[in-house]
mmCIF file of C-alpha atoms and ligand atoms in Angstrom:
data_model
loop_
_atom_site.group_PDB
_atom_site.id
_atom_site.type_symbol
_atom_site.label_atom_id
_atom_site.label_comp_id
_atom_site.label_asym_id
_atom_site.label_seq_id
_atom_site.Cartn_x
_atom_site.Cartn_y
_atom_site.Cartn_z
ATOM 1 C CA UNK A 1 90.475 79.380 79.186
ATOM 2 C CA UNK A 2 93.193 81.690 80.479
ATOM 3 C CA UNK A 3 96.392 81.875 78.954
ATOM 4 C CA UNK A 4 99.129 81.698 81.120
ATOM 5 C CA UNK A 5 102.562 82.384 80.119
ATOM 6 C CA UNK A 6 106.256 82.812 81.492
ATOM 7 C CA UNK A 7 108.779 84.856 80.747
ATOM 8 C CA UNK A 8 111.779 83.532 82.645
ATOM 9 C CA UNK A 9 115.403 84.886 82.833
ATOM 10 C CA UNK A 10 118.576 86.347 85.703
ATOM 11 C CA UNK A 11 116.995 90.322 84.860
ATOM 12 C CA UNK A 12 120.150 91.184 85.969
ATOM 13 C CA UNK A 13 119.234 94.313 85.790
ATOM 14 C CA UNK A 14 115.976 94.471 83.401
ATOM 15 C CA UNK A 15 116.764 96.296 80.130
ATOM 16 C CA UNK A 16 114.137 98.126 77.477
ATOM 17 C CA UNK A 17 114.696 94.646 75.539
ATOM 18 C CA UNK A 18 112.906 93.028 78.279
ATOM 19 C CA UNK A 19 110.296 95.213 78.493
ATOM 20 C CA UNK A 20 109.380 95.082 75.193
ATOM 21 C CA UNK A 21 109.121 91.508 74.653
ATOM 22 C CA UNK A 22 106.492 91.445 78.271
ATOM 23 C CA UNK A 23 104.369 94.230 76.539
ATOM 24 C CA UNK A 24 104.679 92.249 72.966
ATOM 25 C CA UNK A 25 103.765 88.876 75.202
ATOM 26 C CA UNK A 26 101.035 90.597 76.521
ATOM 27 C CA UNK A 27 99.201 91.169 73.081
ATOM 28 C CA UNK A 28 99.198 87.363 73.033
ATOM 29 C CA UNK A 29 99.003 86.403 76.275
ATOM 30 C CA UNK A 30 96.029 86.539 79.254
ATOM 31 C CA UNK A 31 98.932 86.645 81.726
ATOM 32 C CA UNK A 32 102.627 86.687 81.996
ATOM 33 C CA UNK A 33 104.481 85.489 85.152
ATOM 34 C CA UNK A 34 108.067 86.813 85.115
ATOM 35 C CA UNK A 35 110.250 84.469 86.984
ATOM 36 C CA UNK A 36 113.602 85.833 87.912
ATOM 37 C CA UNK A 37 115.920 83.176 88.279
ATOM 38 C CA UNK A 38 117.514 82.426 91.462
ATOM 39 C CA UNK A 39 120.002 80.162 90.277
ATOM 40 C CA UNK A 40 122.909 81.926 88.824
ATOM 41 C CA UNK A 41 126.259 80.357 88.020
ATOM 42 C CA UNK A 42 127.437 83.574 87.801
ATOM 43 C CA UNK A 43 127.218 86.171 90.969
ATOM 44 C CA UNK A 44 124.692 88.383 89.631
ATOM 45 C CA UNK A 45 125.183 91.991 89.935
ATOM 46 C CA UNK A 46 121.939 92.866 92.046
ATOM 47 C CA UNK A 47 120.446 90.520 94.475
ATOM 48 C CA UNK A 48 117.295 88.308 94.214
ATOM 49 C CA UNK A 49 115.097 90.817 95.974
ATOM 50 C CA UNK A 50 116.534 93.793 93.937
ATOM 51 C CA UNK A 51 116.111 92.063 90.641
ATOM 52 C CA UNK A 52 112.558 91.258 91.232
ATOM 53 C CA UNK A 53 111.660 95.070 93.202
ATOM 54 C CA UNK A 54 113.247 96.570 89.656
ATOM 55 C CA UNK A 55 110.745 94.858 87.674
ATOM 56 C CA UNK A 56 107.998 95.647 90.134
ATOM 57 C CA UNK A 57 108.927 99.272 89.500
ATOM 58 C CA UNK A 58 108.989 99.261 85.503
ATOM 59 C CA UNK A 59 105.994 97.125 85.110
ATOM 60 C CA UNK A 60 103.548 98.868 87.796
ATOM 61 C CA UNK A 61 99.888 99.593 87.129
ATOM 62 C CA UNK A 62 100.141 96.125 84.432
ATOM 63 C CA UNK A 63 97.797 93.900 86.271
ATOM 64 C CA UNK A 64 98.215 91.150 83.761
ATOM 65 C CA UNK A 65 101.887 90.415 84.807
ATOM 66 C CA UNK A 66 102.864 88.915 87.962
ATOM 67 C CA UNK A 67 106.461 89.007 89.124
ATOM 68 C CA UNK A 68 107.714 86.369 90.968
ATOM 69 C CA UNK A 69 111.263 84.321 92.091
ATOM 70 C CA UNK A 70 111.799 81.099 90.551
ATOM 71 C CA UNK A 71 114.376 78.784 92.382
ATOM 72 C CA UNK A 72 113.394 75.387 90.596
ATOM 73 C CA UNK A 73 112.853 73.670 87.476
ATOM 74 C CA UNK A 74 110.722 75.828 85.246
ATOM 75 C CA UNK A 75 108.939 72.915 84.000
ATOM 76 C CA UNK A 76 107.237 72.288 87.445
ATOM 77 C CA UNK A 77 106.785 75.793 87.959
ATOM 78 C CA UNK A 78 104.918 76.020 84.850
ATOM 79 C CA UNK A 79 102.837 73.055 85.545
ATOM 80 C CA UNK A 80 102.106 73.854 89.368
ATOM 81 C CA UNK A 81 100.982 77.950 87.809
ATOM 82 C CA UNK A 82 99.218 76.432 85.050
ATOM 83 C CA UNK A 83 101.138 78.095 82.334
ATOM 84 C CA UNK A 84 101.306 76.516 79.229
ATOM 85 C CA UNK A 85 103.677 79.284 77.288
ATOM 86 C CA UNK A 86 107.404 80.124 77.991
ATOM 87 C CA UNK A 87 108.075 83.660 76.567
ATOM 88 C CA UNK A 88 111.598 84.004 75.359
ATOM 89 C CA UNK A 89 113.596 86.054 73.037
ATOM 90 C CA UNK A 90 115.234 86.492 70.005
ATOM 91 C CA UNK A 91 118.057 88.659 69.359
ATOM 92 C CA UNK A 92 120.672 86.968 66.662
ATOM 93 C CA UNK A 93 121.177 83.511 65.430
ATOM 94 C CA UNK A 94 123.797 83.051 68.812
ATOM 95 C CA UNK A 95 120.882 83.039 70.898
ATOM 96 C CA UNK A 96 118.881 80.113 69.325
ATOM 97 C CA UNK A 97 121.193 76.884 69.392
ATOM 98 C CA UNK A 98 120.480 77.470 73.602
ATOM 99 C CA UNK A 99 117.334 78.402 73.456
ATOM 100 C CA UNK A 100 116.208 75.486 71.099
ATOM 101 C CA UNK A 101 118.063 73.224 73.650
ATOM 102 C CA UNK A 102 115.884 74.830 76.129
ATOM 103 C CA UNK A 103 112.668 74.381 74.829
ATOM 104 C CA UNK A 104 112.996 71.316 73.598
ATOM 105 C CA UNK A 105 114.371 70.170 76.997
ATOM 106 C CA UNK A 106 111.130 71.812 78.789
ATOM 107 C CA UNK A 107 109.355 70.260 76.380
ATOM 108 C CA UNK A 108 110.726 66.900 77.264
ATOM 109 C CA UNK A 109 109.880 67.783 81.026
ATOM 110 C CA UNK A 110 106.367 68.891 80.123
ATOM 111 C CA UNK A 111 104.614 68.439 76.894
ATOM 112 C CA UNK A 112 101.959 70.376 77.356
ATOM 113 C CA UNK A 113 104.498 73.205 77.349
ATOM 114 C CA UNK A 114 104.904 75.083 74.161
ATOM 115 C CA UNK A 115 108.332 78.107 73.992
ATOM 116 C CA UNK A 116 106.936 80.804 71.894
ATOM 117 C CA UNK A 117 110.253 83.119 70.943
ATOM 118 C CA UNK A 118 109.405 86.860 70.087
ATOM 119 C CA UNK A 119 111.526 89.284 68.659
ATOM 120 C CA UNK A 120 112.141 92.974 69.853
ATOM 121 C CA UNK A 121 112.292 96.251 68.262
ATOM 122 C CA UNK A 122 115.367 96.505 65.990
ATOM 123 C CA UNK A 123 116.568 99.155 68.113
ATOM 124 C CA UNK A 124 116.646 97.000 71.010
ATOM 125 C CA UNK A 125 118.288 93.790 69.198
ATOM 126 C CA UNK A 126 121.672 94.395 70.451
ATOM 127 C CA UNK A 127 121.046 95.170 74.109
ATOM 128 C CA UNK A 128 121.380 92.996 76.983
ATOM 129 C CA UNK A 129 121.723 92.646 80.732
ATOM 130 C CA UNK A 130 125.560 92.483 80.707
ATOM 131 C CA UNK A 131 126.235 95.090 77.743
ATOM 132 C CA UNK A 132 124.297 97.747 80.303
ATOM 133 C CA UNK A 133 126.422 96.187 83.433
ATOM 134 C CA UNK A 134 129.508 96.713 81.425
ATOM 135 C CA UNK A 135 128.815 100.180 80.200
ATOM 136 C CA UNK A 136 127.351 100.617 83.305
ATOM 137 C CA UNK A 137 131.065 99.978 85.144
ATOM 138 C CA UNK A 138 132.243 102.272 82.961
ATOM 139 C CA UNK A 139 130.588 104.621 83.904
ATOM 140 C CA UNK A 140 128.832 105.379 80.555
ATOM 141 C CA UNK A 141 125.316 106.886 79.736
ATOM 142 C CA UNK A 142 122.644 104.133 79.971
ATOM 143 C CA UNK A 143 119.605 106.206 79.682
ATOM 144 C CA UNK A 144 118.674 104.961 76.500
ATOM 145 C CA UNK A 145 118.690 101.332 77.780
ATOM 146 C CA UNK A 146 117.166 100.500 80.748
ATOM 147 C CA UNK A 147 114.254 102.723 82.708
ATOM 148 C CA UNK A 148 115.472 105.699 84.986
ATOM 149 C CA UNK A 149 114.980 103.284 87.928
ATOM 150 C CA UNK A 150 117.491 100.873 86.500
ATOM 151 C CA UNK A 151 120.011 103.352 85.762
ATOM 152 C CA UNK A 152 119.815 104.932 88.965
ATOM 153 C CA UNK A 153 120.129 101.895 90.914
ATOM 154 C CA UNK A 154 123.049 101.175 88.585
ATOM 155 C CA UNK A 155 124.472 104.427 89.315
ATOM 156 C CA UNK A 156 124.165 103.523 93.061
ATOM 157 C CA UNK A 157 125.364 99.897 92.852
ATOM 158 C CA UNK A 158 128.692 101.365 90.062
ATOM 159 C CA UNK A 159 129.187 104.918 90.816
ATOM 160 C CA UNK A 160 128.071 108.181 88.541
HETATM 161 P P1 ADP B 1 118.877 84.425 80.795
HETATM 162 O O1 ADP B 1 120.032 84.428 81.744
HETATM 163 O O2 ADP B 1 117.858 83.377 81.099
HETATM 164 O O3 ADP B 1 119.233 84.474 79.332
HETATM 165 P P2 ADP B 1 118.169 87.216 80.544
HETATM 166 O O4 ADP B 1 117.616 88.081 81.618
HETATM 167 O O5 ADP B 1 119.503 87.580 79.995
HETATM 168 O O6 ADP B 1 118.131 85.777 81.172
HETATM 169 O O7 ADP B 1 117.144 87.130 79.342
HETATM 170 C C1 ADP B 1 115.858 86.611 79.491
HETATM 171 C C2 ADP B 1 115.248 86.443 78.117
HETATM 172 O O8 ADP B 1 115.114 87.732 77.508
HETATM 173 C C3 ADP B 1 116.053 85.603 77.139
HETATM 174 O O9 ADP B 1 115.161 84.879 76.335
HETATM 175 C C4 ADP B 1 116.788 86.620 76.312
HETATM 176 O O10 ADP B 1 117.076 86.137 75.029
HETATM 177 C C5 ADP B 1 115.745 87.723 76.254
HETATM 178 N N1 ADP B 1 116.326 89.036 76.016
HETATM 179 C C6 ADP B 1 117.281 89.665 76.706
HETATM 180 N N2 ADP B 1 117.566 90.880 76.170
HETATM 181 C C7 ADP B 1 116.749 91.018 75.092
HETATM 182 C C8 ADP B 1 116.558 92.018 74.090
HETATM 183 N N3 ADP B 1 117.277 93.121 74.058
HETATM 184 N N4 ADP B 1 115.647 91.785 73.154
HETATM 185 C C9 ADP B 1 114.931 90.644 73.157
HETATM 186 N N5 ADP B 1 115.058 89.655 74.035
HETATM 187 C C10 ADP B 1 115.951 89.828 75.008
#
């Protein structure tokens, strides 16, 4: 049986946190989808299509991950890809009252579906998507926190 997991979230941009929970997912894992959400109450920084060609360009040469849009309820994606895992992670003890709401809400929408959480690095604990945006507007150093690609496209999208 193949194991097919998700990893679903905005990626707006894709950090080093990110990519170190994929590669941890993929010690578990057969295969990990990673969905970038369409949906966004917020207006994300980059677009759909850059969100999802950033990713393409950090995780190249993996053929175990496939990197796709989601616009949807991840519950049906999940069943229509034949996933049974949803990778998410865990930073602090503020992330987990939404993501327990989340997985037990997917969970409600598909049984079968099981939310593994993994945690990243310690060095990588406090990052996240809008910490780099915001340092990013700054116009601070960001090399330590995404890939070069990110931070160039950051540089493009915010100025040097
Ligand atoms: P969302 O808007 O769905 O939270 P994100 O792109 O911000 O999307 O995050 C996707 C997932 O990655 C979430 O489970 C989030 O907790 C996790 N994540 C984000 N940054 C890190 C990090 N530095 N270390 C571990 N997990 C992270």
């Amino acid at each position: 049986m193949t194991r097919i997991a998700i990893y679903p979230g905005s990626f707006d941009p894709v950090t080093l946190g990110h990519e170190d929970i994929i590669r941890r997912s993929l010690h578990l894992m057969d295969k990990v989808i990673v969905a970038v959400a369409v949906n966004n109450t917020k207006e994300p920084l980059f677009t759909l299509e850059e969100r999802v060609d950033m990713l393409q360009t950090v995780l190249k040469g993996e053929p175990r991950i496939e990197i796709t849009a989601l616009d949807g309820l991840l519950a049906e994606f999940a069943r229509t890809r034949k996933a049974t895992v949803v990778i998410r992670g865990l930073r602090a003890v503020s992330d987990f009252d939404y993501e327990s709401q989340m997985a037990l809400m997917n969970r409600q929408l598909y049984p079968q579906l099981e939310t593994v959480f993994l945690v990243p690095a310690l060095h990588l604990t406090y990052l996240s998507s809008s910490l780099v945006r915001e340092i990013a507007r700054l116009h601070g150093d960001v090399s330590t926190l995404v890939h070069p690609a990110v931070g160039a496209a950051l540089k493009r999208r915010l100025g040097p």
